[in-house]
Amino acid sequence: MSKIVVRVAQIVGVLILAGIAVSVVVGLVQWVLGLAVIVAIPVGAYWLYKKVKSGDRPQIPHAATGALPAGKGDRRSELESRAVLDASGRCGWCGAAELHKDEYGFPTTPLRYHRAEIDAML
Ligand SMILES: [Zn+2]
């Protein structure tokens, strides 16, 4: 064998080894990526579910408006829709021209002021 043939054989051998190494690395990276995607899908779905469920929008306390959570029946919402200020600023429930005051003397909503009456009519 001449020196040139040995040299060529060495280069070919190195190239083949490098090719194997690259394919192993690429295969490993693909396997890791595939695993990451498989793990990320349920984790991401769960994260999204938690985020949507907890709700990023600010929640106004029901006590602030005097309104109760929705979905308590049509009768309640019908009565509550009457306990609002009309266009002239009168109480739609009792017709009082002034703003209702709460127990501390602060203006309150008709809905909150008449809550007990509304509840009594349900
Ligand atoms: Zn009133």
PDB file of C-alpha atoms and ligand atoms in Angstrom, residues 91-96 100 110 113-114, ligand 1:
ATOM      1  CA  CYS A  91     -84.487  54.858  42.287  1.00  0.00           C
ATOM      2  CA  GLY A  92     -86.232  52.408  40.001  1.00  0.00           C
ATOM      3  CA  TRP A  93     -87.319  50.322  42.962  1.00  0.00           C
ATOM      4  CA  CYS A  94     -89.034  52.865  45.236  1.00  0.00           C
ATOM      5  CA  GLY A  95     -88.914  56.029  43.156  1.00  0.00           C
ATOM      6  CA  ALA A  96     -86.878  58.052  45.680  1.00  0.00           C
ATOM      7  CA  HIS A 100     -79.885  55.939  48.958  1.00  0.00           C
ATOM      8  CA  PRO A 110     -80.470  50.986  44.844  1.00  0.00           C
ATOM      9  CA  TYR A 113     -80.064  49.398  49.516  1.00  0.00           C
ATOM     10  CA  HIS A 114     -83.083  47.266  48.625  1.00  0.00           C
TER      11      HIS A 114
HETATM   12 ZN    ZN B   1     -85.044  52.889  46.458  1.00  0.00          ZN
END
